[in-house]
Every structure is written in C-alpha cells, then in structure tokens.
Short mmCIF file of C-alpha atoms in Angstrom, two decimals:
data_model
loop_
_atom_site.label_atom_id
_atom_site.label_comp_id
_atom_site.label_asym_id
_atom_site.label_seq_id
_atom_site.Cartn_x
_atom_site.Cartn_y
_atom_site.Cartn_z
CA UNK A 282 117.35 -17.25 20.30
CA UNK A 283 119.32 -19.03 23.46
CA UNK A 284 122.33 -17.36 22.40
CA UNK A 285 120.38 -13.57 22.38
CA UNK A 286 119.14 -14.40 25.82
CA UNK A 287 122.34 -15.72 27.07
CA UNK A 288 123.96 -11.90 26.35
CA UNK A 289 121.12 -10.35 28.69
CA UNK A 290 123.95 -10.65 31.71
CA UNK A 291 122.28 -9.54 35.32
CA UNK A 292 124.33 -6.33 35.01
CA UNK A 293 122.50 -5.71 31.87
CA UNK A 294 119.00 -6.14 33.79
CA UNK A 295 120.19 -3.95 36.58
CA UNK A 296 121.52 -1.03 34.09
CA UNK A 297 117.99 -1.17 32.80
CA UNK A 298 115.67 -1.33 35.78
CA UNK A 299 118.03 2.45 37.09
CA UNK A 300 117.39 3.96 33.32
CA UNK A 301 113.67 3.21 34.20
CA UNK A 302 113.78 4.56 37.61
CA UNK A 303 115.77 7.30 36.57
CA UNK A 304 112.83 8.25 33.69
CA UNK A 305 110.27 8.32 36.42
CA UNK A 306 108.72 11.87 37.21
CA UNK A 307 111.23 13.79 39.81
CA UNK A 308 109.67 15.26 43.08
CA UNK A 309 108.44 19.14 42.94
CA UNK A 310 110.93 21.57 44.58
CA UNK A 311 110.36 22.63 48.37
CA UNK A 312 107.01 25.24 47.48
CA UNK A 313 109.47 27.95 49.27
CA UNK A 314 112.35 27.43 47.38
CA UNK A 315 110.62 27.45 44.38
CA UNK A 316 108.65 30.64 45.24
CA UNK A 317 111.80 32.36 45.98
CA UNK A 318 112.70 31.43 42.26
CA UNK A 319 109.71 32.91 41.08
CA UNK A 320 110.07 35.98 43.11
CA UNK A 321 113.22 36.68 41.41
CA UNK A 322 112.09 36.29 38.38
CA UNK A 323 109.66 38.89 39.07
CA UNK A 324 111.81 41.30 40.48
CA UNK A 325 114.22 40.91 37.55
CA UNK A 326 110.83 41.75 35.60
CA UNK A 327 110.30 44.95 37.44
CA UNK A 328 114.54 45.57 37.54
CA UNK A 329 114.80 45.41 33.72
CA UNK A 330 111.39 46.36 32.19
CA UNK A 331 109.59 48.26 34.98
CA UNK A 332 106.79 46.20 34.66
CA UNK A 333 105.49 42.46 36.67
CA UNK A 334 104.00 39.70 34.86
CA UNK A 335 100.95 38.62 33.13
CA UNK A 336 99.28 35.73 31.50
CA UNK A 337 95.31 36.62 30.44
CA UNK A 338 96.47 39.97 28.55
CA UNK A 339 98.38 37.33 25.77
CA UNK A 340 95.18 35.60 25.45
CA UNK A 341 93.06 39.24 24.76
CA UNK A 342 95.50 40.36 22.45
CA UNK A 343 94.80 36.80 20.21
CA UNK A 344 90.54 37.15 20.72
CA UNK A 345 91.20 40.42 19.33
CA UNK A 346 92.97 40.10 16.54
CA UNK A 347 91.05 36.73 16.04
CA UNK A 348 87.77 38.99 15.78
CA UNK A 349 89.39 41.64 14.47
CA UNK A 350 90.11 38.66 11.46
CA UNK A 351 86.54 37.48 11.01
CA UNK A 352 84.96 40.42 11.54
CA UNK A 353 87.09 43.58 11.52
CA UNK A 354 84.42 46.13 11.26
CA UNK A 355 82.89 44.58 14.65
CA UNK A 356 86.20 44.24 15.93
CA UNK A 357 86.82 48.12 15.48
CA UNK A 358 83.64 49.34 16.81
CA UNK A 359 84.17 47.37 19.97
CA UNK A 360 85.97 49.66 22.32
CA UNK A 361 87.19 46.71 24.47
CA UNK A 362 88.51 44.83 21.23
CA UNK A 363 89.74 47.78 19.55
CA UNK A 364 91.90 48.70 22.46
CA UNK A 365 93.89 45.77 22.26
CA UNK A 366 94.38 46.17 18.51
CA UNK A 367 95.81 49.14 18.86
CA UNK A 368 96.51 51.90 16.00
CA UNK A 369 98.21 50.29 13.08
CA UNK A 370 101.72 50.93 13.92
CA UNK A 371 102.98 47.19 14.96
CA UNK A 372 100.99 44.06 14.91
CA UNK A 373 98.75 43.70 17.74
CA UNK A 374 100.93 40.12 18.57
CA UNK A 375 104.53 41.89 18.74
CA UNK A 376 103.15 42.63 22.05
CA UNK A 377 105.42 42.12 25.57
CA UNK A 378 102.80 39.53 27.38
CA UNK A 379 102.54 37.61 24.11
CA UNK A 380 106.31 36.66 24.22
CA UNK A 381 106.30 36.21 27.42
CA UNK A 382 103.44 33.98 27.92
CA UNK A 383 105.04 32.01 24.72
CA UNK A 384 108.07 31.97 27.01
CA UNK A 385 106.54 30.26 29.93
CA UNK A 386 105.60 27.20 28.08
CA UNK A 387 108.91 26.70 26.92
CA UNK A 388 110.23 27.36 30.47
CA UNK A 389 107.38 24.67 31.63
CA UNK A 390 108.43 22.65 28.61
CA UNK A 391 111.97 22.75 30.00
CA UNK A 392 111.31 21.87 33.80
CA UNK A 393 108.98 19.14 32.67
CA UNK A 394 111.60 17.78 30.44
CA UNK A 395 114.16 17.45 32.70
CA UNK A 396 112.11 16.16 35.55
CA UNK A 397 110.57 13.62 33.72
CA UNK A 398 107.07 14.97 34.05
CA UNK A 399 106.18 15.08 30.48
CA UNK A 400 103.07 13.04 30.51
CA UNK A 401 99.90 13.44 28.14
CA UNK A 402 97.45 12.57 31.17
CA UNK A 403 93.75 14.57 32.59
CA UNK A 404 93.89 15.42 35.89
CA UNK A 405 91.69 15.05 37.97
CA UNK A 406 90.16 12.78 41.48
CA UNK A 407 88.88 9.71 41.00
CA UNK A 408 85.42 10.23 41.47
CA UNK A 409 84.94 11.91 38.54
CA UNK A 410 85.06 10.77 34.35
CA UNK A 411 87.18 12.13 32.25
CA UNK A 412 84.21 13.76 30.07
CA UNK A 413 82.98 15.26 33.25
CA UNK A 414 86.21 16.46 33.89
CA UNK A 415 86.79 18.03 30.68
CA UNK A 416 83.23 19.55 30.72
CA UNK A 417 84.34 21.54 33.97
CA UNK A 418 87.95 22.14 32.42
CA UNK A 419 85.94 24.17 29.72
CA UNK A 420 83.17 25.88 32.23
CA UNK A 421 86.30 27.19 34.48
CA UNK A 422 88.57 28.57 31.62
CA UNK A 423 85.02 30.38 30.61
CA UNK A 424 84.47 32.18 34.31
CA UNK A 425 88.47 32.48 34.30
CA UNK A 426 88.52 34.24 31.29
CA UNK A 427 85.67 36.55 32.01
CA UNK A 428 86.76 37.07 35.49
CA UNK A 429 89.93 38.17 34.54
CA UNK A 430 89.26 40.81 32.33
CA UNK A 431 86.49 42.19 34.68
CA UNK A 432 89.40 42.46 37.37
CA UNK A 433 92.03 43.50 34.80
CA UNK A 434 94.29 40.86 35.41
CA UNK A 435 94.77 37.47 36.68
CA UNK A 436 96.90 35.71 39.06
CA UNK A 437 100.27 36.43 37.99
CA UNK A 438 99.25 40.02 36.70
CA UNK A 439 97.41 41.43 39.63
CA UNK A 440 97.59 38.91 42.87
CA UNK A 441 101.34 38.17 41.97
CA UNK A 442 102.63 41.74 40.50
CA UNK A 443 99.90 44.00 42.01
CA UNK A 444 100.66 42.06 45.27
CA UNK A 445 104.50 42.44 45.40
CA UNK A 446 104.05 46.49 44.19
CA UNK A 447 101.22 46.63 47.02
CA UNK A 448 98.52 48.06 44.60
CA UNK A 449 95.24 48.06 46.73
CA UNK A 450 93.22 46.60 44.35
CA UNK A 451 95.49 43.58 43.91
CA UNK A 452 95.24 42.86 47.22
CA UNK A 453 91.44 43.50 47.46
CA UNK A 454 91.55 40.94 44.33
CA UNK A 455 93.72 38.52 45.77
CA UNK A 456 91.28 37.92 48.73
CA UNK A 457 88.66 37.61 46.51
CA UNK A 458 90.00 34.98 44.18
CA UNK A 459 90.47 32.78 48.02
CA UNK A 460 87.27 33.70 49.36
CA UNK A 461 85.79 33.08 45.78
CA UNK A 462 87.70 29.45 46.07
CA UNK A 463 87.34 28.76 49.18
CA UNK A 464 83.16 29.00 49.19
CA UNK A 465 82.49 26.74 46.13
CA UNK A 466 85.35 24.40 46.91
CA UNK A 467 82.55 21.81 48.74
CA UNK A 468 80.46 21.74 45.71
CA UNK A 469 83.38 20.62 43.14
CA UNK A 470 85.01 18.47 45.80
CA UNK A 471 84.04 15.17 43.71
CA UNK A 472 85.96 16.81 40.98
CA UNK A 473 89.37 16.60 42.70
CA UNK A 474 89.17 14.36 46.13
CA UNK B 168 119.47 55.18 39.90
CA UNK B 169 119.18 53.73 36.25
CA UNK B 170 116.71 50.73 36.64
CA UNK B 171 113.79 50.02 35.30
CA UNK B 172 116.67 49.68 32.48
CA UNK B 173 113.77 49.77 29.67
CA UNK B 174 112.30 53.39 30.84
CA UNK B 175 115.98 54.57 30.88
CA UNK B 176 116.33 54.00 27.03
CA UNK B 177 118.80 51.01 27.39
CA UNK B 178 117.36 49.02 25.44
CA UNK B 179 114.25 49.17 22.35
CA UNK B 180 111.01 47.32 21.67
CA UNK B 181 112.55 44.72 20.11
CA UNK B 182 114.65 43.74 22.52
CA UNK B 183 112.25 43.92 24.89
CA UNK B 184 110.47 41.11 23.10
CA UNK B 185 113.25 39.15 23.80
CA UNK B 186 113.65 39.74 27.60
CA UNK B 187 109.95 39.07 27.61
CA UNK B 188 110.49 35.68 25.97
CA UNK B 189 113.64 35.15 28.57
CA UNK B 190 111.42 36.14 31.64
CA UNK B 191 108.73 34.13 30.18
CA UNK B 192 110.76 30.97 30.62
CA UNK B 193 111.77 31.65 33.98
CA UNK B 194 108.04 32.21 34.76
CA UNK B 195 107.40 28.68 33.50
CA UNK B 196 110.55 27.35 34.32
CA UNK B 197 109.96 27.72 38.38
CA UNK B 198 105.89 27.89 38.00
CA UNK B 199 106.56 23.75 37.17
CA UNK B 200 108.80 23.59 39.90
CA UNK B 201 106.41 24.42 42.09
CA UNK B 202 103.96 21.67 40.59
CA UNK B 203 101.89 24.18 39.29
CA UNK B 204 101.65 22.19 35.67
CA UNK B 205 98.97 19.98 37.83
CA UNK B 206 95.62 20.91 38.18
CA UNK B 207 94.82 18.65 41.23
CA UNK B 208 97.13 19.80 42.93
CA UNK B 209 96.61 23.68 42.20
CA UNK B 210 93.01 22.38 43.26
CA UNK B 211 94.39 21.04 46.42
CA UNK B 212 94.62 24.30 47.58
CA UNK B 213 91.25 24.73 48.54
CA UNK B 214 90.86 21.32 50.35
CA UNK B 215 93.32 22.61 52.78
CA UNK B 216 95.57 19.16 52.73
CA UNK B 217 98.24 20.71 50.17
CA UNK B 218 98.71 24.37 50.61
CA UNK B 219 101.81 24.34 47.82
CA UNK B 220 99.96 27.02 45.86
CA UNK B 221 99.72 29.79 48.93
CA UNK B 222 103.51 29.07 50.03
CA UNK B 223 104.81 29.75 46.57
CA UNK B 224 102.86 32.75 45.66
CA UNK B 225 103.37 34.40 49.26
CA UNK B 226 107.00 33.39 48.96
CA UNK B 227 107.05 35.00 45.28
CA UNK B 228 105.28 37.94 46.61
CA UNK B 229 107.78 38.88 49.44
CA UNK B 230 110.84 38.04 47.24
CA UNK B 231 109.71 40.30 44.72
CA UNK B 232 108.60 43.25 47.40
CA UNK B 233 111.85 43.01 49.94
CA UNK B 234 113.60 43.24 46.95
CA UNK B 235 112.28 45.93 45.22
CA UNK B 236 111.83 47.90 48.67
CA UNK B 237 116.04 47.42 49.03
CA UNK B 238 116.66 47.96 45.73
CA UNK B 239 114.84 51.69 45.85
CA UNK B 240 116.48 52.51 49.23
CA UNK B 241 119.58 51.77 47.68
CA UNK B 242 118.56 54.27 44.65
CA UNK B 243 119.19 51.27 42.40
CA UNK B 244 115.35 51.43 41.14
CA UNK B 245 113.37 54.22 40.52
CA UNK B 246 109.66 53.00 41.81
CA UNK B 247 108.12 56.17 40.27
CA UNK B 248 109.11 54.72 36.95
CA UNK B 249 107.45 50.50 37.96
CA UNK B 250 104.14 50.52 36.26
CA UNK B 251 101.38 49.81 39.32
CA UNK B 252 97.37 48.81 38.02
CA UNK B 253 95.06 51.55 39.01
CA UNK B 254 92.27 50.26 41.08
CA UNK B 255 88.75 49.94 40.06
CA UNK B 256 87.68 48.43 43.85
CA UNK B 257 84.24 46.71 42.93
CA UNK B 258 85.15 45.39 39.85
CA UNK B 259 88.06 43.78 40.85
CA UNK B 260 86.65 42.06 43.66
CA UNK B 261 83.44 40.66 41.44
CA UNK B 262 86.03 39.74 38.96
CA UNK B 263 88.29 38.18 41.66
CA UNK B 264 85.60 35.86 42.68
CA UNK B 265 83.85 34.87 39.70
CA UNK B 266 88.18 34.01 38.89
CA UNK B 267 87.97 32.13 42.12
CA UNK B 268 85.37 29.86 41.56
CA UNK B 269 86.58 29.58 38.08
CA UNK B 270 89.58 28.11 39.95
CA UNK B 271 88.30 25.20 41.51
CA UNK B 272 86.07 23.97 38.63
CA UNK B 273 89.03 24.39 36.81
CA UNK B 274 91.54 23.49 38.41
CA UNK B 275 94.11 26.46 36.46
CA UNK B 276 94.43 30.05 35.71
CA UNK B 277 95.75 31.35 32.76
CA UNK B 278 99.15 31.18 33.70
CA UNK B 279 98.99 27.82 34.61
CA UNK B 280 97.37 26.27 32.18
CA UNK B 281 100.13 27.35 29.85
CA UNK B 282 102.43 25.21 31.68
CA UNK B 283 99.70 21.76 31.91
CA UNK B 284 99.73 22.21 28.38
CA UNK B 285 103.13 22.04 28.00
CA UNK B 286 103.25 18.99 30.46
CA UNK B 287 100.70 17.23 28.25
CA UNK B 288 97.47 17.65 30.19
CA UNK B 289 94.51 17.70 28.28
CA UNK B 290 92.09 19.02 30.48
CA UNK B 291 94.47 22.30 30.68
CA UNK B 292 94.32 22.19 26.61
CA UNK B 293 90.50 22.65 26.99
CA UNK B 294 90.59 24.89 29.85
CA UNK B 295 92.41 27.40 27.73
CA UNK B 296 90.27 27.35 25.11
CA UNK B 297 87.48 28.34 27.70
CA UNK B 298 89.61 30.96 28.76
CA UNK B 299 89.41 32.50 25.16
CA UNK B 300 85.58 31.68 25.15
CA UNK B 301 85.02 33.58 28.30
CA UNK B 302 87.76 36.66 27.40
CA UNK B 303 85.57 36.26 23.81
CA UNK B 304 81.90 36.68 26.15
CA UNK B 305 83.72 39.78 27.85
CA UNK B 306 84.82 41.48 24.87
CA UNK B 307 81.27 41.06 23.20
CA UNK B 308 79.16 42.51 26.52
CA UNK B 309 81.86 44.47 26.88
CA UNK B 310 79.26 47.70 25.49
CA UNK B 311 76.73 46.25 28.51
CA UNK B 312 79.68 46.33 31.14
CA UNK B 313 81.34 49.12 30.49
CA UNK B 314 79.71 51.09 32.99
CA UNK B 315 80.57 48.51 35.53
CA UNK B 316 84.22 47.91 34.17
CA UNK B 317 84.96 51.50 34.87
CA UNK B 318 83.43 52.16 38.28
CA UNK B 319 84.50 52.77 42.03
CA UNK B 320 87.99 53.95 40.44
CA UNK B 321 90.57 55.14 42.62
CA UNK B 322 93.44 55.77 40.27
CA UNK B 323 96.97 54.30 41.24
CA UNK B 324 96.84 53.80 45.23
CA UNK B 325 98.77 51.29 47.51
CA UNK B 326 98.42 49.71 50.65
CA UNK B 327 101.24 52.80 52.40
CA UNK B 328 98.78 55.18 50.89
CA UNK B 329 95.60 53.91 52.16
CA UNK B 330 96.63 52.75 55.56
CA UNK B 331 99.12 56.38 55.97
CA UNK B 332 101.95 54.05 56.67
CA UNK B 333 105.81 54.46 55.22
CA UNK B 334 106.35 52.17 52.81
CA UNK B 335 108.91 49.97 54.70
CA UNK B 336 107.04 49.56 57.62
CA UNK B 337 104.21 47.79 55.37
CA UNK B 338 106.84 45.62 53.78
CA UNK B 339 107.66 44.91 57.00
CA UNK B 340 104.02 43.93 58.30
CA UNK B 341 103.29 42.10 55.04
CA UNK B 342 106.49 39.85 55.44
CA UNK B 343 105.01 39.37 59.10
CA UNK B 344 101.91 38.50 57.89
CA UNK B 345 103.22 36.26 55.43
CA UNK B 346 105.39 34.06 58.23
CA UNK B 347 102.54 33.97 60.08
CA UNK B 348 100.72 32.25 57.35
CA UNK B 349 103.28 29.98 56.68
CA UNK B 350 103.13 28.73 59.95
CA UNK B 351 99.25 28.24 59.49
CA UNK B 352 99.84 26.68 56.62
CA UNK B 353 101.57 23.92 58.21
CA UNK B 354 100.17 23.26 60.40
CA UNK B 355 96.86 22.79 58.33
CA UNK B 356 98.49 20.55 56.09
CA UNK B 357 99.35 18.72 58.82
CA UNK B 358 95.97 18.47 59.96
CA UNK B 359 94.39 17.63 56.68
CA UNK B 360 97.16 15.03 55.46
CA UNK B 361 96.27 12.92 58.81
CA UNK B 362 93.04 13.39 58.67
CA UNK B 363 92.98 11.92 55.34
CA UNK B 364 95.45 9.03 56.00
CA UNK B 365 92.94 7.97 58.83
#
C-alpha cells in the first residue's frame, strides 16, 4: 500500500486536477456569434432545398401515424390526421422535418459532447421541486403542442423561417409568442428565479 | 439562377433526406451553442436578466434574410421558387400566444427540447411528450376547430407587400430594427443582472 501511494508523484496530482477541469461544462458561445451560425444554417436551408426549418411538423407526422396505428379508421376520417399521412406512396416518416429534427439531436448531441455539457440534470430555479417542475414541463409541452399547430408552426418554422422570408403572419406570430411570454412570465416566476 | 438546388432537379427525395439530416445537425449543433439545451435559461428570457434567446434568434433572422436578399439580387436564388407559409392572421396570433405561455411554464419549444434531451434533461424528456399530448388534443378537436384553423386567410403575403415597400428597403429597416434591439437588450441585461446581484 506505501509503495502504491509513494508512485502518486505531485505531477501526477496536478495532471489529474487539469483532466477534471478540463471535463467541466465549457461556456456558451457569444449569443451573436452563435446566431450568425444558425442563420447560416438557415440560409443554406433555403439555398439548397428552398425551404426554412421546422421542429413541431416531425412530431405531427409521429401522432399521426401513431393514431393512424391504433386506430386507422379514426386516423383516416380525421382530416387533420389524414393529411399528414398522406396517400400511400412513401411512409408518412420518410418525411424532410422528420430527418431533420432527428438531425438536431445529434447536432445537440455533438455540441454537448464536446463542451462537456452532457449532464442528466432538471432544470429549473430553486424555489421549485422537481415534481412540480416536471408537472409544468408536461402542462407547457401540452399548450406548446396545441399552440403550434393552431399557428402552423413553431419557433424555428414560423418566427425563425417565416421571420427571415418576412411572411406577415410569422411576424404577427412572433410578437405573439413575446407578448404571450412576457404576460404570464410573473405567475411562473417561482418556477425559474 | 439555379438555387433552391432541390426545385432545380439536382438532386431527389432521397437525398434530400440526407441534407435534411445534415441541416438538422447544424440546427442542433449551433441551437446548443447558444445554450438553448437549458430550459432556465431559455426561461430567462422573459425575466429580462438574460436576453441570450432574442440576440440569437434576431441574429439568425437577419443572417438568414441579408443573405437571401443578396443572394436574389445577385440572381443566385430564385425567391419565387423559397416556399413562404400563407397567413391565416387570427389563428396564428391565438396560436402564438397560447405557444407563448406554453413557453414559460415550460421552459422549451419543440425545437429545443430536442436538444435538452439530448443534453440529458429530464424535464425536456417530459416536455416533449406533452408536446405530442397537446399536437394529439389538436388533431382530435381538430373537426371542432376547423372553422377557426382556416379563417382570416390571406394567402402568401409579406411584410414589402403589406407595407408597399421594395423588398430591400424592409431588409434594410428590419436589420435597423434589429440593432436597435440589440442595444436594448443590453442594456436591460445590464439592468436586471445588477439589480439581481444587489
């Protein structure tokens, strides 16, 4: 036992103590440098497909064909559901959102990695419990969900892409979603401060 | 003038999938940049003492829009050929702030929460399962709010349109508009952060 402890030089310690520091969670990028990064990705979106980005329309396309696999008669007679399903030529998953959504948590995946910011953690302020926490996680995805498909899109499909293209209704949208934020924001403020 | 590439015939559906998959990690890559994997501090937002989320997407927006402004004066993009959302004016806004409040109890949207997931935060894991429980509610009172869903629409119009102004003059006031705000946004945070270290 001496002899193990006797091979633990200070250089040893030291070597140790950086490989910690060095696994510790990196800073975010400067918010305008990174926007500029996302800016280009969406122009390269527009460039190559002639289309912006989405998120919620992955998520319809999966209700769909998850009600379309429980109850496919319902799923059909549901104009909304039906939609999404499309006629039977390709598989209502070998869809363009669908890969790219699956894309963006690898991409997340990837920045996380290499910043060190891999973490299974809740977040949230510390006023609140986790179970409360996770009981407004829930209520939120619920109003985000339906909120989303009443304004046929979300924030990276119409506030993001609408915004950049100028579409009137993104914009209109886009205030909303602040003014919408802004006005409950007192209310939750246990949640997160 | 042969971009959009895809609605020139450069390229097929399959490939597309691909590019969509590519794009898709760039999306994520730079959304976790930005610190957007984090729910408090998307929520932070709307406490006014981190205003990370409204730099990045105004930055993201004028990128995108100077860009693709250039791009069609140069004849290097054909903007006929960019798919733009028709508006549905009422709608949108109800849906924009029942999505707002949705945002600050929370704490994502869906594009978002992909990337706390990925990170290892539970409370996104749930959050996007509410997200298919409320795109679920839609779909089934979907027959009750279809009148709704399809009212006060104005087709395909944009902010040149409705205002009568060329297009790169609006470019122009929207990048004004958004320097403008950046300097607010400073400055808030400024005020905020030292009001909160006090």
């Amino acid at each position: 036992m001496t002899t193990l402890a006797k091979t633990v030089s200070p250089e040893d310690v030291a070597a140790q103590s950086v490989a910690k520091a060095d696994r510790k969670a990196q800073p975010y990028w400067n918010p305008y440098l990174a926007g500029v990064g996302l800016g280009l990705v969406l122009l390269a979106a527009f460039v190559i497909m002639g289309r912006g980005l989405g998120a919620s329309g992955a998520f319809t396309s999966l209700v769909s064909v998850g009600v379309n696999a429980v109850a496919p008669e319902h799923a059909q007679s549901n104009t909304f559901f039906s939609e999404y399903l499309g006629d039977a030529t390709h598989h209502p998953l070998k869809d363009w959102l669908v890969f790219e959504v699956i894309g963006v948590i690898v991409g997340g995946f990837i920045s996380g990695s290499l910043a060190h910011r891999i973490k299974g953690t809740v977040e949230k302020g510390p006023r609140i419990s986790t179970r409360g926490r996770m009981v407004f996680a829930l209520l939120g995805g619920i109003l985000m969900g339906f909120g989303a498909k009443l304004a046929r899109g979300c924030t990276s499909g119409q506030a993001l892409t609408g915004g950049a293209l100028l579409g009137v209704g993104s914009w209109a949208f886009m205030l909303a979603v602040f003014a919408g934020g802004y006005a409950v924001a007192y209310f939750f403020r246990r949640q997160w401060t | 003038m042969n971009a959009p590439y895809f609605k020139f015939g450069y390229f097929g559906d399959e490939i597309s999938l691909i590019v969509a998959f590519a794009i898709g990690i760039g999306f994520g890559f730079f959304l976790e940049r930005a610190g957007f994997g984090s729910g408090r501090k998307l929520a932070a937002q709307f406490y006014l003492y981190d205003m990370t989320v409204f730099k990045v997407m105004f930055t993201a927006i004028v990128t995108a829009m100077v860009g693709l402004f250039w791009l069609s004066v140069f004849g290097i993009v054909d903007l006929s050929l960019v798919y733009v959302s028709p508006t549905y004016l009422v709608p949108q806004v109800v849906g924009g702030l029942i999505l707002g409040v949705g945002f600050v109890v929370g704490g994502y949207c869906p594009g978002t929460s992909c990337v706390g997931v990925a990170t290892g935060k539970y409370d996104a894991m749930i959050y996007l399962l509410g997200i298919i429980a409320g795109i679920f509610v839609f779909g089934e009172m979907f027959p009750l709010l279809e009148g709704f869903y399809k009212s006060t629409a104005m087709d395909i119009v944009t902010l040149p349109e409705l205002f009568g102004m060329s297009y790169g003059l609006l470019v122009f006031l929207v990048v004004v508009m958004a320097l403008g705000g950046f300097a607010g946004a400073e400055w808030v945070e400024k005020k905020f952060r030292k009001g909160a270290a006090q």
